[in-house]
Short mmCIF file of C-alpha atoms in Angstrom, two decimals:
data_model
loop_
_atom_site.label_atom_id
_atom_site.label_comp_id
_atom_site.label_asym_id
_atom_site.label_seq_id
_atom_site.Cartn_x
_atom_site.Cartn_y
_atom_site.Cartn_z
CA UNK A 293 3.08 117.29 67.14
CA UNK A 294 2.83 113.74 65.53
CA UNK A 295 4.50 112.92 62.10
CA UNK A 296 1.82 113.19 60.02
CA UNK A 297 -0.11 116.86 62.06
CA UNK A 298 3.81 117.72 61.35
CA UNK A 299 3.77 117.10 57.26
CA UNK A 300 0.61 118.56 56.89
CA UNK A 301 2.06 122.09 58.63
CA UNK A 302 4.63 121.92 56.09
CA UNK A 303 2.63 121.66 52.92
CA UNK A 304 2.46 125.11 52.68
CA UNK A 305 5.75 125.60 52.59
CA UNK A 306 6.31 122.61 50.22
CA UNK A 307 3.49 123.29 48.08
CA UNK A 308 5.38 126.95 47.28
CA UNK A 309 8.82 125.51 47.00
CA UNK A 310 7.86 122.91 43.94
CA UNK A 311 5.50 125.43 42.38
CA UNK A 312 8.10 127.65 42.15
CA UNK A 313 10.77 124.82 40.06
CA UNK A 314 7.47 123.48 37.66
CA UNK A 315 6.79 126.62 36.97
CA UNK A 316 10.28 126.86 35.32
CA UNK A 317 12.37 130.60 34.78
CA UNK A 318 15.69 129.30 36.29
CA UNK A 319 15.63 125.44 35.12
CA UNK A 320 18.53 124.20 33.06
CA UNK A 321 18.60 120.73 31.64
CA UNK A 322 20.55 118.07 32.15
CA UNK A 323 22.52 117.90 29.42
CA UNK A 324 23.51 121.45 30.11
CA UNK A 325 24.76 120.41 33.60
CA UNK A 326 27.23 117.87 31.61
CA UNK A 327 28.68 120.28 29.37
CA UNK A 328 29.00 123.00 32.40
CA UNK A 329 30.43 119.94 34.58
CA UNK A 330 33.17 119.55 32.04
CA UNK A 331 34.12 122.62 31.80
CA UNK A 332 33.83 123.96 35.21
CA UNK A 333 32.88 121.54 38.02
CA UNK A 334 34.98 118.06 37.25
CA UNK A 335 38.01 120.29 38.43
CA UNK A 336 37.26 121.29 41.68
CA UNK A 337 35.53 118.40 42.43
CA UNK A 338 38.05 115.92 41.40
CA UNK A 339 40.44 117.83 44.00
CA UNK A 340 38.03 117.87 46.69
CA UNK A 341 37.39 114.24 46.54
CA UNK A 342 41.22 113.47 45.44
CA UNK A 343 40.53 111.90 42.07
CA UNK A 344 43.06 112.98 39.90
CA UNK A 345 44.03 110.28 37.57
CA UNK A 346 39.86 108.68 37.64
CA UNK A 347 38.41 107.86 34.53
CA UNK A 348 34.97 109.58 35.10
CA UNK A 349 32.03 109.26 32.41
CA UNK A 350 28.29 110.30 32.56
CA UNK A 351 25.46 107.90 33.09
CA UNK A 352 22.73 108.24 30.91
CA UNK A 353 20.28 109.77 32.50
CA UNK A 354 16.73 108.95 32.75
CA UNK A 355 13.72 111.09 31.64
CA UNK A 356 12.82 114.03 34.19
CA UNK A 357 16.10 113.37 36.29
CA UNK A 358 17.47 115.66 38.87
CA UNK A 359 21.00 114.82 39.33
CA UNK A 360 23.95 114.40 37.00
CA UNK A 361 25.72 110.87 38.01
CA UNK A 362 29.49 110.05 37.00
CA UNK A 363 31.04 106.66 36.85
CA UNK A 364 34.83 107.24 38.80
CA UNK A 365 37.21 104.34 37.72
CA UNK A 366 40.95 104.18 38.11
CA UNK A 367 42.67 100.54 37.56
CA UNK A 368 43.31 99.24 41.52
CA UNK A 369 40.91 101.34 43.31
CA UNK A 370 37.33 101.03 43.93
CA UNK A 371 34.88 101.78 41.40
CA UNK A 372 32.96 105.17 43.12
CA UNK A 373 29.83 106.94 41.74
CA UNK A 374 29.83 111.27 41.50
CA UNK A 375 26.53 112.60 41.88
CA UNK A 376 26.00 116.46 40.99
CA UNK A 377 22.58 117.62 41.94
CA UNK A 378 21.17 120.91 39.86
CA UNK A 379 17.66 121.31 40.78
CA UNK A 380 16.53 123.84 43.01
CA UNK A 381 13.40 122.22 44.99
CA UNK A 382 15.28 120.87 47.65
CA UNK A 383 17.06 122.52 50.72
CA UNK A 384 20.40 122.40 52.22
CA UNK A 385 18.94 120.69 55.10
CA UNK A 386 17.10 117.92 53.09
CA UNK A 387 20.03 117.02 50.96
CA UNK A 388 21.88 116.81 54.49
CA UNK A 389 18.78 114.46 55.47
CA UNK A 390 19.27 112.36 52.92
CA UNK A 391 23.36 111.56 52.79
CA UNK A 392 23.20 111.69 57.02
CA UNK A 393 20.54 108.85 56.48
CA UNK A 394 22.65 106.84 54.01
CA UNK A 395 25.86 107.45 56.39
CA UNK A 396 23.90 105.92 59.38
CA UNK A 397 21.67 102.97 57.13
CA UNK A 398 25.88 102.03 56.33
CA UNK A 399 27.57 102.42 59.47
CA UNK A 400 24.56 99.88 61.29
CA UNK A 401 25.24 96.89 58.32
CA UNK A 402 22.93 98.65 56.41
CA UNK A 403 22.34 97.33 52.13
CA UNK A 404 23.81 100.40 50.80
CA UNK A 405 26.61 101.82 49.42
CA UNK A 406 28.86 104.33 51.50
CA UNK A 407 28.77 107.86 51.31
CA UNK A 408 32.20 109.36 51.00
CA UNK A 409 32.99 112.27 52.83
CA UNK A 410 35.66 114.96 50.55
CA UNK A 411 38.92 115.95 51.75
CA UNK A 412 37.12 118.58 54.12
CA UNK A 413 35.78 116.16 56.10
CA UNK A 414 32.20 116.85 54.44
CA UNK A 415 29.39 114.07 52.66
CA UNK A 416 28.07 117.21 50.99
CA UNK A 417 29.81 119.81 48.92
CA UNK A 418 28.56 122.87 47.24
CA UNK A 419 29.69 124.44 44.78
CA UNK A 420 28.83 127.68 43.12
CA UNK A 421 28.55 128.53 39.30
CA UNK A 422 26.85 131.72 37.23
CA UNK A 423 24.34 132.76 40.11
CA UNK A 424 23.60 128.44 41.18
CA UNK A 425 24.23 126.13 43.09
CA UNK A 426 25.30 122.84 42.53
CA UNK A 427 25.28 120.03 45.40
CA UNK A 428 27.90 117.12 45.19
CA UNK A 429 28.08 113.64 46.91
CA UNK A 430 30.67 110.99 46.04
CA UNK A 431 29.27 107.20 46.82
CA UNK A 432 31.07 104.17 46.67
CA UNK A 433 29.77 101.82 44.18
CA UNK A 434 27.24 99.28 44.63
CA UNK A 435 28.55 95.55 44.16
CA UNK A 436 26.97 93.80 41.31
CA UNK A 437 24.95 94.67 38.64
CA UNK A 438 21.37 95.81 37.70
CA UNK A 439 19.11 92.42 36.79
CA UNK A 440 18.16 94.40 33.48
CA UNK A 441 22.56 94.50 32.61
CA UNK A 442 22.03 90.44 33.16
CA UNK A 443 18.63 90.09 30.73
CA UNK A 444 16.88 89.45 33.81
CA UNK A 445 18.61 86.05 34.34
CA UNK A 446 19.07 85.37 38.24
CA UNK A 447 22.36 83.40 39.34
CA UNK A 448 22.95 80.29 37.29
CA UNK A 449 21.31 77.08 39.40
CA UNK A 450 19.87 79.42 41.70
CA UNK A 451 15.77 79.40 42.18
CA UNK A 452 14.37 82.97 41.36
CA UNK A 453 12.69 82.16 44.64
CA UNK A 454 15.71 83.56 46.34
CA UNK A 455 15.75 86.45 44.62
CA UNK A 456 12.23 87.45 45.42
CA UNK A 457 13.04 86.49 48.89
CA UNK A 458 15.97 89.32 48.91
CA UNK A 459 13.81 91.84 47.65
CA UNK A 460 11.61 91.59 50.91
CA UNK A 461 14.54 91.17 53.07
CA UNK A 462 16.60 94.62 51.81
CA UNK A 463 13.72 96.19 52.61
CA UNK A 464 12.97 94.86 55.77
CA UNK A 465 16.74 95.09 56.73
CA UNK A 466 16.14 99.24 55.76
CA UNK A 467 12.73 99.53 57.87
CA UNK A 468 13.89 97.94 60.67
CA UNK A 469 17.54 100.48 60.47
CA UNK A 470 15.03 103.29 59.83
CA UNK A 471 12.94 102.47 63.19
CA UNK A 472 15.87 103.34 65.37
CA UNK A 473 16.88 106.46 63.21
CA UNK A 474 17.25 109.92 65.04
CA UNK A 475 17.76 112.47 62.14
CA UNK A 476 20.38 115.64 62.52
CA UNK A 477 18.73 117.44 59.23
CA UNK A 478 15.00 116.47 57.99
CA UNK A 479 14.06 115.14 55.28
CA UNK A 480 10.54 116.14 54.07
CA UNK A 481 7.10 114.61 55.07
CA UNK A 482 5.11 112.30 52.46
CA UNK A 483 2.08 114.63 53.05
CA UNK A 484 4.25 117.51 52.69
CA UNK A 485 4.89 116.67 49.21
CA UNK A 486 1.80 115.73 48.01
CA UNK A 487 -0.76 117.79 49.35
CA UNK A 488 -4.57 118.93 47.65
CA UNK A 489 -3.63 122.81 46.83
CA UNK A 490 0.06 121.00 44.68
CA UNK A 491 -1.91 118.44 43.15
CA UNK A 492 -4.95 121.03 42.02
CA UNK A 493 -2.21 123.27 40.22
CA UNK A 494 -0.28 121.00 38.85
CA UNK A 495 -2.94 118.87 37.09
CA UNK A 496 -4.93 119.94 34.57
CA UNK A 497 -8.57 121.06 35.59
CA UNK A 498 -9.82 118.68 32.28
CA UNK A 499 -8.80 115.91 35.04
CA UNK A 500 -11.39 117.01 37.54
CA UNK A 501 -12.19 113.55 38.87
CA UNK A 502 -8.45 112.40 38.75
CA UNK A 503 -8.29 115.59 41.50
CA UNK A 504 -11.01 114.51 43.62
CA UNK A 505 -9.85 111.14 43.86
CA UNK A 506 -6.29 111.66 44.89
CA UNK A 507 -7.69 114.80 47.47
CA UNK A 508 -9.54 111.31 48.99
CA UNK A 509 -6.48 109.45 48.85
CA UNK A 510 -4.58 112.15 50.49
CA UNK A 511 -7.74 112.17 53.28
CA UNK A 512 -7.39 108.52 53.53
CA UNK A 513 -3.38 108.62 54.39
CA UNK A 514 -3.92 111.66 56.93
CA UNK A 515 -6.24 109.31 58.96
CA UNK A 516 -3.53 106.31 59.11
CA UNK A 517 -1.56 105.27 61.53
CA UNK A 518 1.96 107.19 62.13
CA UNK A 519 3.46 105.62 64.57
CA UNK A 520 6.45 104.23 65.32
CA UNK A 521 5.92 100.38 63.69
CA UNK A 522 4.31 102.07 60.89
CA UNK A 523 5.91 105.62 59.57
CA UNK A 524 9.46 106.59 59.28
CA UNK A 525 12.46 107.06 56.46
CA UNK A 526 11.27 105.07 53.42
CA UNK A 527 13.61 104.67 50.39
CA UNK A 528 10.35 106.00 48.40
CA UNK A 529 11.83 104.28 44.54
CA UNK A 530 12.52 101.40 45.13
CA UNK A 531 12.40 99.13 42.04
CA UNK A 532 15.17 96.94 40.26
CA UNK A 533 16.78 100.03 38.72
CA UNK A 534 18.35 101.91 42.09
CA UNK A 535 19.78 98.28 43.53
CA UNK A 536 22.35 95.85 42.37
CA UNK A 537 21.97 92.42 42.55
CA UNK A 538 25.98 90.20 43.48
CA UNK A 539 25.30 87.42 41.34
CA UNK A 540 27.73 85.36 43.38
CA UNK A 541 26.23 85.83 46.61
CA UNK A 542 22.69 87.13 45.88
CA UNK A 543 22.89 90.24 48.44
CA UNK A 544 20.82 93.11 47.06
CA UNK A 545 22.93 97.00 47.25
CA UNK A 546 20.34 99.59 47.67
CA UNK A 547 20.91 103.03 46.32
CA UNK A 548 19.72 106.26 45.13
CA UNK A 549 17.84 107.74 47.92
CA UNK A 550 17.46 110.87 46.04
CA UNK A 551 13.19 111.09 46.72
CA UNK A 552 13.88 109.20 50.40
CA UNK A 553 11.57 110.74 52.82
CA UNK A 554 9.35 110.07 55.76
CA UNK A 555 6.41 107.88 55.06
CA UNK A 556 4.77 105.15 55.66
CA UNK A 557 6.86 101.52 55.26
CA UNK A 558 3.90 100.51 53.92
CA UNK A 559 4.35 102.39 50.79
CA UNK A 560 8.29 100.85 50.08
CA UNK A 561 6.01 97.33 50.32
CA UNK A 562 3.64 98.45 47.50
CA UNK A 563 6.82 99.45 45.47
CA UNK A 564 7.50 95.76 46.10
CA UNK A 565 4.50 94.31 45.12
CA UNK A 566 4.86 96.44 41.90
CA UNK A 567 8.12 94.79 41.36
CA UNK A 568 6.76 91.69 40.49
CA UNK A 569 4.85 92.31 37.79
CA UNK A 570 6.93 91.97 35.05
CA UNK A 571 7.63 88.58 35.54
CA UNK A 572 4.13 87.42 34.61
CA UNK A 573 3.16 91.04 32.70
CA UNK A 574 2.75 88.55 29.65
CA UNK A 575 0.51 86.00 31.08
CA UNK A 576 -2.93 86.35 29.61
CA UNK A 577 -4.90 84.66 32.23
CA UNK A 578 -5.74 86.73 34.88
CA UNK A 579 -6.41 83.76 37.75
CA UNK A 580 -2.54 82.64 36.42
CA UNK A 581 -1.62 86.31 37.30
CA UNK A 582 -2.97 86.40 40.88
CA UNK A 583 -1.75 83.13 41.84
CA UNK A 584 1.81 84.06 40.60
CA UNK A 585 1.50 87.52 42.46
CA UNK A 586 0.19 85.99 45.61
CA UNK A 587 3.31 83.67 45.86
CA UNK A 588 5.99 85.90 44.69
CA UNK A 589 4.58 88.70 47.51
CA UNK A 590 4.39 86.01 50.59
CA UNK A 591 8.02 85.17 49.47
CA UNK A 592 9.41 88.41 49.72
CA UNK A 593 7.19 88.99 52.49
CA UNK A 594 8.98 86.25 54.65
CA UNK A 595 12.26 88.17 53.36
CA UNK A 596 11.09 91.34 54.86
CA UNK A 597 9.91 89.84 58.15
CA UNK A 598 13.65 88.01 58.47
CA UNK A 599 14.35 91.32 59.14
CA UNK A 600 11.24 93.36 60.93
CA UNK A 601 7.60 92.36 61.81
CA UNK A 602 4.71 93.62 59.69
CA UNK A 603 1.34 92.43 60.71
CA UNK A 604 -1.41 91.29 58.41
CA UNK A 605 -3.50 94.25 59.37
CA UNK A 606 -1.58 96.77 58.13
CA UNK A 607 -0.83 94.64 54.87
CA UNK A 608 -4.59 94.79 54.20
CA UNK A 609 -3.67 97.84 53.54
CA UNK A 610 -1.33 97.10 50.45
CA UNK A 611 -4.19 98.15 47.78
CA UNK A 612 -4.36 101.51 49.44
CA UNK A 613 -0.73 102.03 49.08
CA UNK A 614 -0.83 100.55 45.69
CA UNK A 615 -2.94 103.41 44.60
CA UNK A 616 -0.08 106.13 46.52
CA UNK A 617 2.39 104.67 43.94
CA UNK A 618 -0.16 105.51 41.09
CA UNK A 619 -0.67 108.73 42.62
CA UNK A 620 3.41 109.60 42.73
CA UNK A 621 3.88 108.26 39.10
CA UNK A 622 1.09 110.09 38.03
CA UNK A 623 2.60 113.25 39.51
CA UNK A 624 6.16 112.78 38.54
CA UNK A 625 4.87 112.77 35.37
CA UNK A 626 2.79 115.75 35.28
CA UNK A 627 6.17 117.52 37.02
CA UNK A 628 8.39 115.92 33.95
CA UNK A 629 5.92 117.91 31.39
CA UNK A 630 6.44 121.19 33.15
CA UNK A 631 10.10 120.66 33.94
CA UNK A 632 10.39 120.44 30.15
CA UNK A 633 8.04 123.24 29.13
CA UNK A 634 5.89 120.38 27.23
CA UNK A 635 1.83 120.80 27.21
CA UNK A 636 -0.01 118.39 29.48
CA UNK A 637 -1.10 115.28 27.45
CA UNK A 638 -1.65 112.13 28.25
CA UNK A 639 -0.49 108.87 26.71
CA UNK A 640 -1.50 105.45 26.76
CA UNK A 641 0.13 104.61 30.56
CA UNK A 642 -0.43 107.73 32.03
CA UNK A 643 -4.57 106.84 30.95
CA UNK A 644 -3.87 103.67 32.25
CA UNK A 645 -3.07 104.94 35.79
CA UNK A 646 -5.92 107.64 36.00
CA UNK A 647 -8.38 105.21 34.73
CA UNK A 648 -7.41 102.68 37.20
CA UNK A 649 -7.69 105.50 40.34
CA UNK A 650 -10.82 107.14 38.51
CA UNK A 651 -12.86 104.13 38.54
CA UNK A 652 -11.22 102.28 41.90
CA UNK A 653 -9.66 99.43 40.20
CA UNK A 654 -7.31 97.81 42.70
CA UNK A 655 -4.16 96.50 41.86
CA UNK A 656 -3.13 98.40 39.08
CA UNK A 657 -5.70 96.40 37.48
CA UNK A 658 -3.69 93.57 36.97
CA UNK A 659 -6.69 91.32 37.83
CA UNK A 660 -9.08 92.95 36.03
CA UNK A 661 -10.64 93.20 32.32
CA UNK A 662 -8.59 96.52 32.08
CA UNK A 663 -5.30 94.88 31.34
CA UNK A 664 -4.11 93.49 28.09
CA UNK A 665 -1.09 91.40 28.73
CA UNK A 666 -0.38 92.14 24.58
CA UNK A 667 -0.57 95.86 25.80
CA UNK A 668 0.34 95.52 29.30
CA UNK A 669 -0.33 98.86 31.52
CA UNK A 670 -1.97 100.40 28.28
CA UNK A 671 -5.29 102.49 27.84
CA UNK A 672 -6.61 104.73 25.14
CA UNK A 673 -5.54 107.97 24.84
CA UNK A 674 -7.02 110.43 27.27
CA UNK A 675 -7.54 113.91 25.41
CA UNK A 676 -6.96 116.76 27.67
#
């Protein structure tokens, strides 16, 4: 059975495992996990991962997140990162999947941060509170800091150039780790995430031709390609919030490969070519726009192929796989509205997205009459 006959034998099973956590009845939020942390986890953890003494503080957390992360500081030690994860939508096995991965992406040179095992000799602990479960992973902390802590200023006498150039080769460095990756525990297929029966329930039926284009989306992917050059563990979020950036040597730290799966590498590319658009989201010429995207993507594309070969047919394919990362945003925001017992609506971005998919607009747009760099990524309200 090839990887993608494989994920589309497992929808069903997906499909019923994240209706069941939209659909709510045992969902708690995050800032509940903090205060039951506090008063119950912090202990045990802190003496399963030998941290007495750490100064450990919540991150603010993001919108729709699944996890509960803690800073861990103590003066002459290493800085380490405490992740508890509280929804129920994933398995034992995945979350194995996806800290096995990490351990393996490290222990071959791999841009990421360790995972650190506890005092049992485990990278995943579980612990058990009021009837749930709670799944904790200790990581050691990136190097560096997030460009947006920096205002978006790259290393002093450095060309941005360089920077771009790193993007492409962290990811190529991961892709070409990923080819030669033999997993214990599974993560989940692409196509057994997003599958037609999910994405008809979970989107409103006011969106009827938002549903018939992703169902030929999803067509389009199930006809691609999964071989062994092409399809494997993707980092699936990869964006300038889940890396840091060592502003004294430039090296990129990958992390938070929370929604990692198996996928096309293809799609971790688009993510790429997404990343650039801030840095000329305010340029009102639209020729100005293309040229800038054209030579920021061929630079990080000679990153990436420092690392691995991609040929130029299947980056012919990048609009394709632009439209998948519409597609998942789209989604994760329809799942963020249930999570949160909120009514479907739609604001000005989330229009933005479905109009671009409804009417086949490539490229997010960006080239196109569409986009407003005074408003960028904004459309008017779509009334459900």
């Amino acid at each position: 059975m090839g990887a993608v006959e494989e994920a589309v034998h497992l929808c069903e099973r997906g499909f019923s495992v994240q209706l069941r956590v939209i659909q709510g009845g045992d969902l708690i939020t995050n800032q509940e996990v903090v205060e039951i942390a506090e008063a119950n986890l912090l202990p045990i953890v802190s003496e399963l991962y030998e941290l007495e003494g750490y100064d450990m503080r919540p991150v603010q957390a993001h919108r729709g997140g699944r996890n509960v992360v803690y800073t861990c500081e103590k003066a002459g030690t290493e800085a380490k990162m405490l992740r508890i994860a509280f929804l129920p939508d994933r398995t034992r096995e995945e979350a194995l999947g996806e800290v096995e991965y990490i351990r393996y992406l490290h222990e071959h040179g791999g841009p990421v941060p360790n995972v650190i095992r506890s005092k049992n000799g485990n990278l995943l602990e579980e612990i058990a509170h009021h009837e749930r479960v709670y799944r904790i992973c200790l990581f050691e902390r990136a190097k560096g800091i997030k460009l947006a802590d920096n205002r978006y200023r790259y290393r002093e006498g450095v060309p941005i150039t360089e920077y771009y150039y790193n993007c492409g080769k962290v990811l190529g460095n991961l892709h070409r780790l990923s080819k030669g990756y033999t997993p214990v525990h599974r993560r989940r297929h692409f196509l057994g995430i997003y599958n037609a029966a999910y994405l008809d329930d979970l989107i409103p039926n006011s969106l009827a031709r938002l549903k018939a284009k992703l169902t030929e989306l999803i067509a389009a992917l199930a006809g691609l390609d999964s071989g062994h050059d092409a399809y494997g563990m993707i980092h699936f979020d990869f964006n300038d919030g889940n890396y840091h950036v060592d502003y004294d040597s430039g090296r990129i730290t990958l992390y938070d490969f929370d929604n990692s799966c198996f996928g096309w590498y293809l799609y971790d590319l688009a993510d790429l070519w997404r990343s650039g658009l801030g840095w000329v989201a305010s340029e009102p010429d639209a020729v100005k726009r293309r040229s800038f995207m054209d030579d920021y993507f061929n630079t990080a594309i000679a990153g990436y192929r420092s690392e691995t070969e991609v040929e130029q047919s299947t980056l012919d394919k990048l609009p394709l796989f632009i439209n998948v990362t519409l597609m998942e945003n789209i989604v994760d925001t329809f799942e963020c509205m249930w999570r949160n017992g909120e009514e479907p609506a739609c604001d000005e971005a989330l229009s933005y997205l479905i109009k671009c998919l409804e009417d086949d607009i490539p490229y997010m747009g960006f080239f196109h009459d569409i986009y407003a760099s005074d408003e960028p990524f904004e459309y008017e309200i779509r009334r459900l």
